[in-house]
C-alpha positions as CSV (number, residue, x, y, z in Angstrom):
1,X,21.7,66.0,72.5
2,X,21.2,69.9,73.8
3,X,17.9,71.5,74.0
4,X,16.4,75.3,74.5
5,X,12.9,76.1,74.9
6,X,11.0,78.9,74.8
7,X,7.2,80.0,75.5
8,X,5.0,83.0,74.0
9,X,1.8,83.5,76.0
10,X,0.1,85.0,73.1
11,X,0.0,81.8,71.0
12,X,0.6,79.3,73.7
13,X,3.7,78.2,72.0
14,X,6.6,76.1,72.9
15,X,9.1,76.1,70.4
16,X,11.8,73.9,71.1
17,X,15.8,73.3,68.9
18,X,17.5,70.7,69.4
19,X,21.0,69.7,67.8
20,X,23.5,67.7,68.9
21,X,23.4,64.0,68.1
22,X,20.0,62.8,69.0
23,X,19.7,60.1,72.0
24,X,17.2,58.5,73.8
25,X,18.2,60.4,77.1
26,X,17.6,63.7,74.8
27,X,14.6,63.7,74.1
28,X,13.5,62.1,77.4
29,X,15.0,65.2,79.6
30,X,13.4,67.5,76.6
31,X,9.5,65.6,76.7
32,X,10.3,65.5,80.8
33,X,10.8,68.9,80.6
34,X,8.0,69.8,78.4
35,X,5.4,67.6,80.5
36,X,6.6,69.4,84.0
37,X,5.4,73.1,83.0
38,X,1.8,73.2,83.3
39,X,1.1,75.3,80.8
40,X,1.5,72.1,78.6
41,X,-2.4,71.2,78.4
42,X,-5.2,70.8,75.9
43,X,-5.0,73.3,73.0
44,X,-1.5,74.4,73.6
45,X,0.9,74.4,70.7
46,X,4.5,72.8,70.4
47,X,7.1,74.1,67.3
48,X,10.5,71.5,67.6
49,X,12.5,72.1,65.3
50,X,15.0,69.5,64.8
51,X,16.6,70.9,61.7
52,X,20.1,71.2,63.4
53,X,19.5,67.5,65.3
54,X,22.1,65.1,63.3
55,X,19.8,61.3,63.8
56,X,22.1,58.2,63.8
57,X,20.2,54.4,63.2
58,X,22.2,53.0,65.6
59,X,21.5,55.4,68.9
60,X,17.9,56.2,67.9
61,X,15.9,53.1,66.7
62,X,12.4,51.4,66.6
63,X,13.1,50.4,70.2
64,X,14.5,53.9,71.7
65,X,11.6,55.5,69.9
66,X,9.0,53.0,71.8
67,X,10.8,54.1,75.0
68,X,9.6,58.0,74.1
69,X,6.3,56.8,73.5
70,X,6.3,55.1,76.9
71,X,7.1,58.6,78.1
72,X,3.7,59.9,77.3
73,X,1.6,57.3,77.9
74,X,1.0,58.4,81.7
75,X,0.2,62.5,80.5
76,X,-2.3,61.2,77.4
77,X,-5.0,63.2,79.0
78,X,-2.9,66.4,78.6
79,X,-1.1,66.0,75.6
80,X,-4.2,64.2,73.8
81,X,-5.5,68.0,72.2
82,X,-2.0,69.8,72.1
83,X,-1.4,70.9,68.7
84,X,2.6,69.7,68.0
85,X,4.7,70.4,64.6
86,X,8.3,68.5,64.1
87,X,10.7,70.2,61.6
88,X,13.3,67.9,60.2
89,X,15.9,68.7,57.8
90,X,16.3,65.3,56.2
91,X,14.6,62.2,54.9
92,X,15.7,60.0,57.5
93,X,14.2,62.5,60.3
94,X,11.1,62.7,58.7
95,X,11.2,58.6,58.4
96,X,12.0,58.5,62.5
97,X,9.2,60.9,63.2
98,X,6.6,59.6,61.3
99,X,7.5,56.2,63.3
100,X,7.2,57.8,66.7
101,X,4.1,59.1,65.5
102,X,2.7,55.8,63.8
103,X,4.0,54.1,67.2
104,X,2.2,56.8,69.4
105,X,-1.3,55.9,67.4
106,X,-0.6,51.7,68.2
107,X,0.2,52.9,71.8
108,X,-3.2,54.6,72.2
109,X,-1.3,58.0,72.9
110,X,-2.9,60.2,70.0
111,X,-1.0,63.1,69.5
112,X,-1.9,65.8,66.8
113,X,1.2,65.6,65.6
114,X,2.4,67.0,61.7
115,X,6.1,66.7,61.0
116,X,7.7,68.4,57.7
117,X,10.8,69.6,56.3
118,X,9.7,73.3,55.5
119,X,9.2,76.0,58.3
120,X,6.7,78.0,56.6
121,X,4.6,74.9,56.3
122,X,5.1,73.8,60.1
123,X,4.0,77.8,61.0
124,X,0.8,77.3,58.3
125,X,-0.6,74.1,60.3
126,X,-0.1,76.1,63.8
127,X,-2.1,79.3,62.6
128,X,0.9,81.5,63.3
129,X,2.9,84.1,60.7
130,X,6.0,83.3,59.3
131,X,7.5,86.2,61.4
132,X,6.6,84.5,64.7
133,X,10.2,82.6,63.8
134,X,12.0,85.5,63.8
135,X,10.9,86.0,67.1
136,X,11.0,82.6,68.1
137,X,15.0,82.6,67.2
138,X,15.6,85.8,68.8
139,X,14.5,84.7,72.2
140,X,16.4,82.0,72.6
141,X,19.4,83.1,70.7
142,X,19.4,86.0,73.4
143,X,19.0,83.5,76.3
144,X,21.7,83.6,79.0
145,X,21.6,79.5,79.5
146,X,23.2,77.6,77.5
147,X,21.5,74.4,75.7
148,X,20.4,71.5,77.7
């Protein structure tokens, strides 16, 4: 699983792709990453868009997406008010998500978390334009480094 990131002060955002075949080790180095920038605190916002991430059952299950949620549980202070948006592109992502999610809530890591399959949607609950992802693609389409 590959990763690029990139930040625009303006906003506060961190939007994030992914693709590749999604792992446990993944999205570890990509919420490791996220949680060692500082600018990752209360009222930041967090776009991932996952549309190009292929999920497989057997290398991403109830017990690898416990393991992410163990990931937060020592930042909850920080990550307890930033705003974060998933998009998916199938059912089965939205279905992983949402159990990360509901598994974050039993954990007593609330996140404000919203995960949906339509980008326009995901830009609506953040407060930013639809053109923002224009931008957003631009940036790290123009990057030098290649995905993590």
């Amino acid at each position: 699983m590959e990763h690029q990131t990139a930040y625009l002060e303006g906003p506060g955002l961190f939007y994030v792709r992914t693709r590749g075949r999604s792992s446990t080790g993944g999205f570890r180095r990509y919420f490791e990453e996220l949680l060692a920038d500082p600018r990752v605190r209360p009222g930041a916002l967090i776009l991932a868009d996952h549309r190009a991430l292929e999920y497989s059952l057997p290398r991403t299950g109830s017990s690898e997406v416990k393991e992410l949620v163990d990931i937060l549980k020592p930042h909850v202070g920080r990550v307890r008010e930033v705003r974060i948006v998933s998009i998916v592109a199938s059912t089965l992502q939205f279905g992983m998500t949402r159990m990360w999610e509901s598994l974050n809530e039993v954990s007593e890591v609330p996140l404000d978390h919203f995960v949906t399959q339509d980008v326009d949607e995901a830009l609506a609950h953040l407060g930013l334009p639809p053109a923002i992802m224009v931008e957003l693609e631009a940036r790290l389409d123009s990057e030098a480094e290649p995905m993590q």
